XYZ file of C-alpha atoms in Angstrom:
674
model
C 0.027 -0.010 -0.037
C 0.952 3.667 -0.366
C 0.226 6.408 1.994
C -0.278 10.153 1.208
C -0.662 12.711 3.976
C -1.034 16.483 3.432
C -1.414 19.066 6.334
C -2.907 22.264 4.655
C -2.539 25.566 6.680
C -1.930 29.284 6.398
C 1.616 30.197 5.536
C 4.356 28.412 7.329
C 7.530 30.542 7.825
C 10.342 29.536 5.354
C 12.860 28.970 8.158
C 10.638 26.367 9.956
C 9.987 24.284 6.734
C 13.114 22.216 6.481
C 12.757 20.838 10.133
C 9.076 20.359 9.766
C 9.492 18.134 6.738
C 11.967 16.134 8.772
C 9.775 15.965 11.879
C 6.804 14.787 9.858
C 8.737 12.030 8.165
C 10.346 10.912 11.480
C 7.247 11.154 13.643
C 5.036 9.145 11.344
C 7.497 6.535 10.210
C 8.715 5.773 13.588
C 5.101 5.526 14.807
C 4.109 3.221 12.049
C 7.203 0.896 12.798
C 6.589 0.908 16.343
C 3.055 -0.347 15.782
C 4.275 -3.240 13.652
C 4.200 -1.808 9.977
C 7.116 -1.789 7.596
C 7.497 0.465 4.529
C 9.771 0.756 1.593
C 10.520 4.507 1.423
C 9.248 7.888 2.675
C 9.584 11.334 1.129
C 8.399 14.640 2.833
C 7.815 17.906 0.937
C 6.667 21.482 1.913
C 5.202 24.605 0.294
C 4.322 27.694 2.156
C 0.827 26.448 2.726
C 1.303 22.600 3.161
C 3.285 19.742 4.693
C 3.147 16.522 2.794
C 4.409 12.881 3.215
C 4.409 10.017 0.805
C 5.087 6.524 2.050
C 5.462 3.681 -0.389
C 5.316 0.091 0.288
C 3.449 0.088 3.511
C 2.180 -3.098 5.013
C -1.722 -3.581 4.689
C -1.703 -4.720 8.209
C 0.641 -5.285 11.134
C 1.916 -8.740 11.938
C 0.204 -10.864 14.798
C 2.103 -10.679 17.935
C 2.428 -13.496 20.363
C 3.777 -12.536 23.893
C 5.021 -15.367 26.263
C 5.689 -14.556 29.990
C 6.845 -17.086 32.512
C 5.084 -16.864 35.936
C 5.549 -18.648 39.421
C 5.453 -22.373 40.152
C 2.032 -23.864 40.275
C 2.645 -24.669 43.989
C 3.914 -21.042 44.755
C 2.139 -19.087 47.472
C -1.452 -17.673 46.480
C -0.118 -14.148 46.690
C 2.490 -14.806 44.042
C 0.039 -16.174 41.804
C -2.543 -13.419 42.210
C 0.188 -10.906 41.602
C 1.134 -12.707 38.322
C -2.585 -12.670 37.210
C -2.957 -8.825 37.991
C 0.239 -8.133 36.075
C -0.862 -10.108 32.904
C -4.675 -9.152 33.115
C -5.556 -12.956 32.802
C -7.645 -15.211 34.893
C -6.202 -18.609 36.281
C -7.937 -20.693 33.789
C -6.263 -18.647 30.962
C -2.742 -19.682 32.035
C -0.780 -22.602 30.703
C 0.837 -25.145 32.895
C 4.392 -26.375 31.781
C 6.528 -29.116 33.408
C 10.062 -27.858 34.222
C 13.103 -29.460 35.773
C 12.170 -28.129 39.109
C 8.459 -28.825 38.926
C 5.571 -27.199 37.092
C 5.165 -23.539 36.391
C 2.377 -21.087 35.082
C 2.845 -19.364 31.651
C 0.843 -16.405 30.398
C 0.336 -16.411 26.516
C -1.214 -13.499 24.879
C -1.771 -13.418 21.169
C -2.722 -10.113 19.556
C -3.912 -10.221 16.030
C -2.686 -7.985 13.311
C -4.245 -4.465 12.846
C -5.348 -2.828 9.597
C -3.017 -0.207 8.479
C -5.740 2.571 8.240
C -6.406 2.123 12.156
C -2.710 2.434 12.817
C -2.169 5.416 10.463
C -5.131 7.197 12.016
C -3.629 6.674 15.465
C -0.176 7.737 14.542
C -1.028 10.751 12.556
C -3.477 12.288 15.083
C -0.822 11.997 17.621
C 1.829 13.468 15.476
C -0.383 16.465 14.718
C -1.265 16.885 18.224
C 2.311 16.692 19.502
C 4.085 18.282 16.504
C 7.408 19.990 17.774
C 7.075 23.568 16.186
C 9.380 26.183 17.587
C 6.569 28.414 17.769
C 2.882 27.545 17.376
C -0.540 29.171 17.948
C -4.179 28.544 18.921
C -7.095 29.916 16.886
C -10.745 29.893 17.139
C -12.423 27.990 20.038
C -10.284 24.638 19.525
C -7.352 23.477 21.489
C -5.159 22.477 18.743
C -1.831 24.218 18.471
C -0.197 24.554 14.969
C 2.356 26.962 13.410
C -0.528 28.838 11.706
C -4.219 27.928 11.525
C -4.620 24.370 10.101
C -7.465 24.250 7.476
C -7.566 20.556 6.216
C -6.083 17.158 6.451
C -5.559 14.824 3.433
C -4.849 11.155 4.326
C -5.213 8.533 1.718
C -4.096 4.755 1.645
C -4.156 3.380 -1.873
C -3.404 -0.044 -3.591
C -4.333 -1.790 -6.687
C -8.132 -1.815 -5.666
C -8.073 1.847 -5.341
C -7.831 4.664 -2.746
C -9.529 4.989 0.562
C -9.620 8.013 3.068
C -8.230 7.107 6.476
C -11.063 7.987 8.916
C -9.611 10.412 11.554
C -10.542 13.811 12.976
C -8.375 16.291 14.954
C -9.926 19.140 16.827
C -13.101 19.060 14.382
C -10.855 18.828 11.129
C -11.820 15.488 9.478
C -9.461 13.886 7.000
C -10.427 13.769 3.391
C -9.088 13.347 -0.067
C -9.174 17.098 -1.298
C -6.623 19.936 -1.309
C -6.297 23.271 -3.051
C -3.925 24.708 -5.477
C -2.336 28.206 -5.654
C -4.076 30.696 -3.403
C -4.617 33.158 -6.289
C -4.308 31.357 -9.573
C -6.089 27.878 -8.688
C -7.810 28.342 -5.328
C -10.610 25.802 -5.853
C -10.431 22.361 -3.980
C -10.016 19.182 -5.986
C -9.660 15.503 -5.139
C -6.543 13.300 -5.552
C -6.196 9.403 -5.626
C -2.586 9.048 -4.619
C 0.827 10.770 -4.745
C 1.354 10.895 -8.471
C -2.142 12.333 -8.965
C -1.680 14.667 -6.179
C 1.823 15.944 -7.575
C 0.482 16.309 -11.072
C -2.823 17.985 -10.165
C -0.937 20.440 -7.975
C 1.328 21.458 -10.664
C -1.601 22.150 -12.996
C -3.042 24.317 -10.067
C 0.303 26.350 -10.092
C 1.918 24.588 -7.075
C 5.510 23.270 -7.425
C 5.490 20.555 -4.518
C 9.228 19.856 -4.203
C 11.228 22.586 -2.430
C 14.482 21.451 -4.176
C 12.674 21.871 -7.563
C 11.415 25.362 -6.694
C 15.001 26.412 -5.736
C 16.535 24.881 -8.679
C 13.896 26.923 -10.865
C 14.660 30.071 -9.113
C 18.428 29.685 -9.527
C 18.155 28.946 -13.280
C 15.693 31.593 -14.238
C 17.547 34.321 -12.050
C 20.886 33.297 -13.920
C 19.071 33.645 -17.276
C 17.623 37.036 -16.474
C 21.033 38.283 -15.378
C 22.835 36.724 -18.456
C 20.527 38.457 -20.683
C 21.909 41.885 -19.362
C 25.481 40.759 -19.044
C 25.402 40.474 -15.365
C 25.918 37.601 -12.938
C 23.888 36.706 -9.805
C 25.887 37.102 -6.530
C 25.933 33.608 -4.750
C 23.671 33.278 -1.812
C 22.653 29.722 -1.096
C 20.896 30.544 2.188
C 18.642 33.113 0.392
C 17.939 30.911 -2.467
C 16.651 28.273 -0.049
C 14.623 30.890 1.975
C 13.065 32.113 -1.378
C 11.979 28.552 -2.411
C 10.126 28.486 1.073
C 8.235 31.742 0.432
C 6.493 30.864 -2.907
C 4.553 27.970 -4.415
C 4.926 28.985 -7.978
C 8.285 30.981 -8.280
C 8.276 33.786 -10.846
C 11.761 35.521 -10.926
C 11.536 39.260 -12.059
C 14.680 41.356 -12.784
C 14.956 44.783 -11.787
C 17.514 47.679 -12.146
C 19.028 49.730 -9.232
C 18.833 53.494 -9.932
C 22.117 55.292 -10.794
C 22.043 57.415 -7.732
C 22.711 54.260 -5.627
C 25.437 52.803 -7.547
C 28.252 54.189 -5.612
C 27.226 52.563 -2.362
C 29.592 49.722 -1.395
C 28.413 46.444 -2.962
C 28.206 44.810 0.510
C 25.736 47.535 1.654
C 23.515 47.100 -1.373
C 23.490 43.293 -1.164
C 22.730 43.394 2.642
C 20.037 45.997 2.367
C 18.337 44.211 -0.485
C 18.532 40.680 1.191
C 17.634 41.753 4.802
C 14.665 44.103 3.815
C 13.284 42.675 0.689
C 14.705 39.155 -0.068
C 16.169 40.264 -3.256
C 19.060 38.450 -5.002
C 21.837 40.844 -6.058
C 22.942 40.935 -9.646
C 26.618 42.176 -10.440
C 28.033 43.566 -13.439
C 31.405 41.897 -14.038
C 32.727 44.927 -16.215
C 32.316 47.316 -13.274
C 32.460 45.038 -10.255
C 29.395 46.967 -9.048
C 25.802 45.588 -8.123
C 23.521 47.185 -10.545
C 20.442 45.022 -10.553
C 18.323 42.636 -8.408
C 15.977 39.693 -8.796
C 12.938 39.405 -6.806
C 10.777 36.304 -6.779
C 7.010 36.692 -7.138
C 4.473 34.175 -6.198
C 2.163 34.820 -9.058
C 1.972 35.337 -12.952
C 0.629 38.657 -14.079
C -0.757 39.805 -17.281
C 1.770 42.572 -17.426
C 4.650 40.079 -16.745
C 5.403 41.462 -13.416
C 5.682 45.224 -14.213
C 3.365 46.284 -11.502
C 5.242 44.152 -8.942
C 8.500 45.496 -9.965
C 7.322 49.142 -9.830
C 6.214 48.485 -6.155
C 9.381 46.859 -5.344
C 11.282 49.777 -6.996
C 9.665 52.375 -4.696
C 10.405 50.491 -1.544
C 13.856 49.788 -2.694
C 14.478 53.381 -3.372
C 13.350 54.319 0.154
C 15.585 51.670 1.675
C 18.574 52.659 -0.285
C 18.029 56.232 0.513
C 18.240 55.424 4.211
C 21.622 53.532 3.360
C 23.022 56.416 1.300
C 22.234 58.767 4.366
C 24.219 56.424 6.762
C 27.024 56.091 4.217
C 27.466 59.913 3.751
C 27.475 60.675 7.527
C 29.732 57.839 8.228
C 32.152 58.975 5.500
C 32.340 62.619 6.931
C 33.210 60.903 10.380
C 35.911 58.680 8.927
C 37.610 61.467 7.017
C 37.679 63.471 10.198
C 39.779 60.698 12.030
C 37.016 58.737 13.651
C 37.856 60.509 17.007
C 34.043 60.759 17.786
C 33.621 57.066 17.380
C 36.781 56.268 19.476
C 35.362 58.374 22.238
C 31.992 56.571 21.882
C 33.466 53.230 22.349
C 33.908 54.320 26.100
C 30.130 54.319 26.583
C 29.741 50.809 25.084
C 30.140 47.970 27.619
C 31.732 44.840 26.478
C 31.320 42.944 29.814
C 30.465 44.303 33.108
C 33.765 42.632 34.559
C 35.976 43.333 31.526
C 35.156 47.141 30.980
C 34.032 48.919 27.725
C 34.970 48.353 24.191
C 37.406 51.161 24.541
C 39.127 49.367 27.381
C 39.207 46.267 25.079
C 40.619 47.971 22.128
C 43.629 49.206 24.348
C 44.278 45.610 25.489
C 43.957 44.260 21.915
C 46.357 46.986 20.575
C 49.011 45.970 23.293
C 48.689 42.393 22.552
C 48.793 42.879 18.776
C 52.076 44.839 19.260
C 53.396 41.795 21.217
C 52.315 39.285 18.600
C 53.373 41.236 15.567
C 57.044 40.103 15.445
C 56.029 36.454 15.514
C 53.789 36.676 12.367
C 56.023 39.020 10.332
C 53.946 42.310 10.877
C 55.244 45.762 11.768
C 54.386 46.542 15.564
C 53.352 49.962 14.794
C 50.930 49.044 11.939
C 49.418 46.201 14.196
C 48.772 48.395 17.091
C 47.337 51.153 14.800
C 45.000 48.399 13.062
C 43.826 47.202 16.423
C 42.849 50.691 17.704
C 40.726 51.404 14.606
C 39.464 47.892 13.995
C 36.265 48.221 16.248
C 35.483 51.690 15.302
C 32.840 51.036 12.845
C 30.794 49.452 15.674
C 29.890 53.325 16.396
C 28.729 53.825 12.705
C 25.388 54.403 11.539
C 25.728 51.619 8.910
C 26.867 48.901 11.205
C 24.069 50.113 13.619
C 21.569 49.335 10.814
C 23.316 46.141 9.498
C 25.348 44.629 12.461
C 26.541 41.943 9.925
C 28.617 44.444 8.118
C 30.906 45.211 11.006
C 34.674 44.863 9.711
C 33.457 45.085 6.179
C 32.567 48.745 6.812
C 35.696 49.332 8.897
C 37.890 48.689 5.831
C 35.942 51.361 3.953
C 36.292 53.781 6.753
C 39.907 53.156 7.434
C 40.495 53.875 3.595
C 38.582 56.968 3.769
C 40.675 58.043 6.712
C 43.748 57.713 4.536
C 45.209 54.706 6.472
C 47.258 52.088 4.819
C 45.885 49.034 3.080
C 47.377 46.765 5.748
C 45.613 48.513 8.329
C 42.324 48.726 6.497
C 42.349 45.089 5.534
C 43.012 44.113 9.227
C 39.867 46.046 10.246
C 37.889 43.855 7.859
C 39.771 40.517 8.463
C 40.300 40.680 12.359
C 37.042 38.844 13.074
C 37.972 35.938 10.915
C 37.692 32.977 11.006
C 34.278 32.887 12.448
C 33.535 29.263 11.612
C 35.241 26.205 10.271
C 34.529 27.032 6.615
C 35.572 30.691 6.912
C 38.841 31.672 5.215
C 41.882 32.354 7.347
C 43.631 35.849 6.963
C 47.218 35.660 5.711
C 48.299 39.359 5.678
C 50.655 39.574 8.745
C 48.907 42.852 10.253
C 45.592 40.950 9.920
C 46.798 37.846 11.467
C 48.441 39.733 14.426
C 45.074 41.749 15.281
C 42.835 38.695 14.531
C 45.078 36.607 17.134
C 45.086 39.550 19.663
C 41.323 39.817 19.369
C 40.638 36.285 20.179
C 43.363 35.870 22.743
C 42.011 38.896 24.671
C 38.585 37.285 24.657
C 39.941 33.983 26.003
C 42.273 35.446 28.724
C 39.688 38.019 29.631
C 36.884 35.455 30.453
C 39.374 33.180 31.994
C 40.383 35.927 34.181
C 36.687 36.383 35.578
C 36.209 32.540 35.546
C 33.535 32.612 32.983
C 34.510 29.374 31.173
C 32.370 27.092 28.844
C 30.324 24.436 30.715
C 29.116 21.426 29.080
C 27.305 22.484 25.888
C 26.871 26.080 27.212
C 29.301 28.637 25.717
C 27.420 32.027 25.731
C 30.532 33.955 24.876
C 31.669 31.692 22.012
C 34.930 30.798 23.517
C 35.311 27.482 21.845
C 35.039 29.351 18.478
C 37.680 31.829 19.651
C 39.975 28.973 20.520
C 39.588 27.259 17.349
C 40.130 30.724 15.583
C 43.650 31.044 17.275
C 44.354 27.520 16.282
C 43.464 27.935 12.753
C 45.348 31.299 12.470
C 48.483 29.798 13.906
C 48.387 26.649 11.774
C 47.187 28.342 8.551
C 50.209 30.713 8.687
C 52.712 28.451 9.960
C 53.414 30.696 13.052
C 56.167 29.638 15.188
C 55.470 31.063 18.784
C 54.880 29.694 22.346
C 50.994 30.306 23.225
C 51.915 30.530 26.828
C 53.885 33.701 26.228
C 50.830 35.299 24.485
C 48.512 34.005 27.099
C 50.676 35.649 29.676
C 50.759 38.920 27.645
C 46.947 38.867 27.237
C 46.547 38.260 31.103
C 49.091 41.116 31.743
C 46.993 43.391 29.647
C 43.913 42.398 31.574
C 45.630 43.189 34.905
C 46.826 46.603 33.465
C 43.290 47.327 32.247
C 42.060 46.867 35.878
C 44.542 49.090 37.184
C 43.864 51.873 34.629
C 40.082 51.697 35.523
C 40.851 51.334 39.416
C 38.918 48.028 39.225
C 41.814 45.950 40.541
C 40.385 42.788 42.279
C 40.165 42.765 45.991
C 43.252 40.510 46.049
C 45.876 40.193 43.291
C 46.156 36.703 42.049
C 49.279 34.833 43.246
C 51.993 33.902 40.870
C 50.817 30.061 41.419
C 47.255 31.043 40.693
C 48.312 32.955 37.496
C 50.386 29.875 36.432
C 47.440 27.513 37.032
C 45.146 29.871 35.123
C 47.412 29.885 32.139
C 47.776 26.032 32.188
C 44.121 25.703 32.297
C 43.595 27.952 29.325
C 46.282 26.187 27.525
C 44.487 22.793 28.270
C 41.414 24.202 26.821
C 43.243 25.094 23.639
C 44.710 21.676 23.473
C 41.258 20.079 23.840
C 40.086 22.127 20.682
C 43.373 21.396 19.048
C 42.951 17.592 19.562
C 39.804 17.571 17.713
C 41.444 19.572 14.812
C 44.335 17.014 14.730
C 41.806 13.978 14.821
C 39.913 15.619 11.994
C 43.438 15.602 9.944
C 43.620 11.772 10.540
C 46.185 11.805 13.329
C 45.856 8.837 15.721
C 44.628 9.650 19.340
C 47.726 8.035 20.868
C 49.973 10.020 18.826
C 48.257 13.291 19.663
C 48.603 12.422 23.367
C 52.302 11.581 22.912
C 53.259 14.961 21.196
C 51.196 16.938 23.451
C 53.171 15.410 26.425
C 56.388 16.566 24.929
C 58.184 19.938 25.878
C 57.200 22.709 23.452
C 53.643 21.788 23.328
C 52.455 25.310 23.219
C 54.161 25.768 19.781
C 51.213 24.310 17.831
C 52.988 24.391 14.347
C 55.823 22.253 15.943
C 53.376 19.965 17.517
C 51.712 19.310 14.125
C 55.096 18.760 12.512
C 55.915 16.022 15.143
C 52.557 14.509 14.939
C 52.361 14.336 11.266
C 55.828 12.633 11.100
C 55.046 10.175 13.921
C 51.740 9.245 12.498
C 53.281 8.574 9.147
C 56.041 6.499 10.532
C 53.677 4.367 12.689
C 51.525 3.877 9.526
C 54.498 1.831 7.873
C 55.417 -1.835 8.599
C 58.631 -0.717 10.208
C 56.804 1.721 12.546
C 54.293 -0.961 13.679
C 56.917 -3.505 14.395
C 59.214 -0.892 16.085
C 56.414 0.135 18.416
C 55.886 -3.438 19.419
C 59.638 -3.785 20.061
C 59.847 -0.738 22.012
C 56.620 -1.724 24.155
C 58.402 -5.057 24.965
C 61.648 -3.392 26.023
C 59.702 -0.915 28.151
C 57.773 -3.661 29.899
C 60.988 -5.718 30.470
C 62.688 -2.737 31.905
C 59.853 -1.771 34.166
C 59.492 -5.501 35.507
C 63.396 -5.423 36.263
C 63.247 -2.158 37.966
C 60.394 -3.295 40.169
C 61.999 -6.644 40.992
C 65.542 -5.180 41.617
C 64.370 -2.001 43.528
C 66.620 0.060 41.171
C 66.234 2.501 38.448
C 68.168 1.489 35.091
C 68.413 5.054 33.868
C 71.969 5.169 32.549
C 71.594 2.246 29.790
C 73.496 -0.747 29.398
C 77.251 -1.151 28.862
C 78.492 -2.710 25.530
C 81.310 -4.500 27.280
C 78.585 -7.078 28.593
C 77.500 -7.814 25.148
C 77.979 -11.601 24.589
C 76.296 -12.215 21.146
C 76.524 -10.552 17.679
C 72.845 -9.417 17.903
C 73.551 -7.589 21.088
C 76.555 -5.915 19.561
C 74.720 -5.093 16.453
C 71.995 -3.431 18.645
C 74.542 -1.355 20.453
C 76.234 -0.305 17.028
C 72.759 0.715 15.651
C 71.887 2.768 18.610
C 75.314 4.521 18.628
C 74.916 5.327 14.972
C 71.202 6.422 15.153
C 71.383 8.557 18.429
C 73.577 11.501 16.622
C 71.416 11.267 13.499
C 68.122 11.514 15.578
C 69.540 14.453 17.670
C 70.642 16.378 14.755
C 67.278 15.822 12.800
C 65.297 16.977 15.920
C 67.584 20.070 16.496
C 66.885 20.921 12.766
C 63.079 20.060 13.243
C 63.384 17.624 10.393
C 60.904 15.310 12.057
C 60.524 13.079 8.846
C 64.227 12.297 8.881
C 64.232 11.735 12.710
C 61.329 9.240 12.246
C 63.308 7.562 9.483
C 66.474 7.125 11.660
C 64.253 5.676 14.437
C 62.366 3.277 12.119
C 65.823 1.972 10.963
C 66.202 0.548 14.509
C 63.450 -1.937 13.802
C 65.823 -4.685 12.245
C 68.389 -4.631 15.120
C 65.862 -4.547 17.832
C 63.924 -7.563 16.220
C 67.132 -9.311 15.876
C 68.060 -8.787 19.586
C 64.747 -10.149 20.817
C 64.959 -13.144 18.377
C 68.601 -14.055 19.288
C 68.751 -13.073 22.952
C 66.879 -14.644 25.956
C 66.034 -11.967 28.261
C 65.600 -13.315 32.053
């Protein structure tokens, strides 16, 4: 049998549709399986006004169930027998008596016949609708049902070779049927369907494209065609494409042109304004690099081919972009004046009650960026200057309107102020990387300020004991730690993190003194050391995840982190990579076994003799060729290994160590160790 379900309602927010599809499929299919029905496949679909589920190959009825339960012996006390009867719901004459080794025992056997699929579907769907996990829901009218928007109808059909039947069920006065409706304006009348194929075909004729992936593909293709016709290209935005597919049932992309008076606005401003306020896709002219047009997606075909819709959109867009142009003009005047007003304004912006204002934070980041600069090849003066202006755009009108443009606008304002490109780029890049797929800055000044920004966050919140706990990380400290790791590794930075942590902590202490907010008792040297070690351990935890993602063995990670210099992450990666590669070879595997064997023998000998064998063996006691060969191999390998380690040529060091495999194997084969 095949099952078709449609829940028809008022418009479902686009952001809720993907999860709702998954929840509908999961709740219904899990409920069917728990009730004893199996199925071949299931697919969920959504449009702004409906959730649909198609289940193929569903059993016509559930399998009969036979439950057997052993009870007390037949000569057991009466209370035990009565308790068993109450637990099973049977009477004494319904129990079976069976002979066993220790006597005769009662058995309860309950057989439940299979149930029709329609009965099970009705129960499962009713429960699913009543308990559906919408992030937000509402009640309407006089009923008690909660749904994301008022639910109008339920379509529920079971079909096989003999035809289709409506599953009898009712939820809050809404009875299931076999009818649905098409597009709200172009085909609003109800019509009946007989199964999924008929349902999808009739919806398409009624101007409803059921599959959200098909709607998204249609928008993407037609938008690209419209842009190509003008010599433009659509600015990629997968998130907006998916959202647009959730806003319309019958996508009709329309191309509009931005008025010439707005073309000098930064492209990021145009794109953000059109996306946030009107859900427009941006169209860029490759010849000029400017965003000169947009694509809006209508939900209806019109006799004038969208001219009226575009005219209305054009009026709203002009108003929005006029606001953006006003913000841009005012901000540019402030930037050309040196941004001193913005710098003073940061003093009134609290970063955290215990960590001072944004101005205090900028001072700390500037000091730390100067400290970090030499290690990343940046000019200390440029790094400090970039850190001091990087946050100033937080006071701009444009970032006040579009917070997601922080950093991006900072670069424009730094350029307007006549600052160098390295400083301006650092204002844009110092937030990066924000996520695992975000690009890592490579310009030295940008790297210095980005590291300082993240290390100040970490040392600051460690200083006030606001660390992540479990899954809670309200200040995104795990993201900051991963950002530090990716900046260091992505740029091959060679520097001890403990020194930077100490510098960041010193900046925190100096900031406290400057604000007369020193702690009641200054932390002791030991407590500071413990705090630094704890923060380094936190960074190591994130680092371990990164290394495991690179295919490094967990025991290799633990080994290299236990070595001196474990706060130089680039060095740790070089060691781990070489060791991991060596252990992946046959020589490495066998050598590891030999070293483990030697270590175990030595540990047993030390325990038995009560002494520590820390100075090695003396070659004069060698009695066999295998022993002498091992001594010779060790004498030859030791300077090679030491030289390679000093040169940080870890592949060469691992090769020299791996060469010991043969003499060690020969020693254990030829020599009996008592």
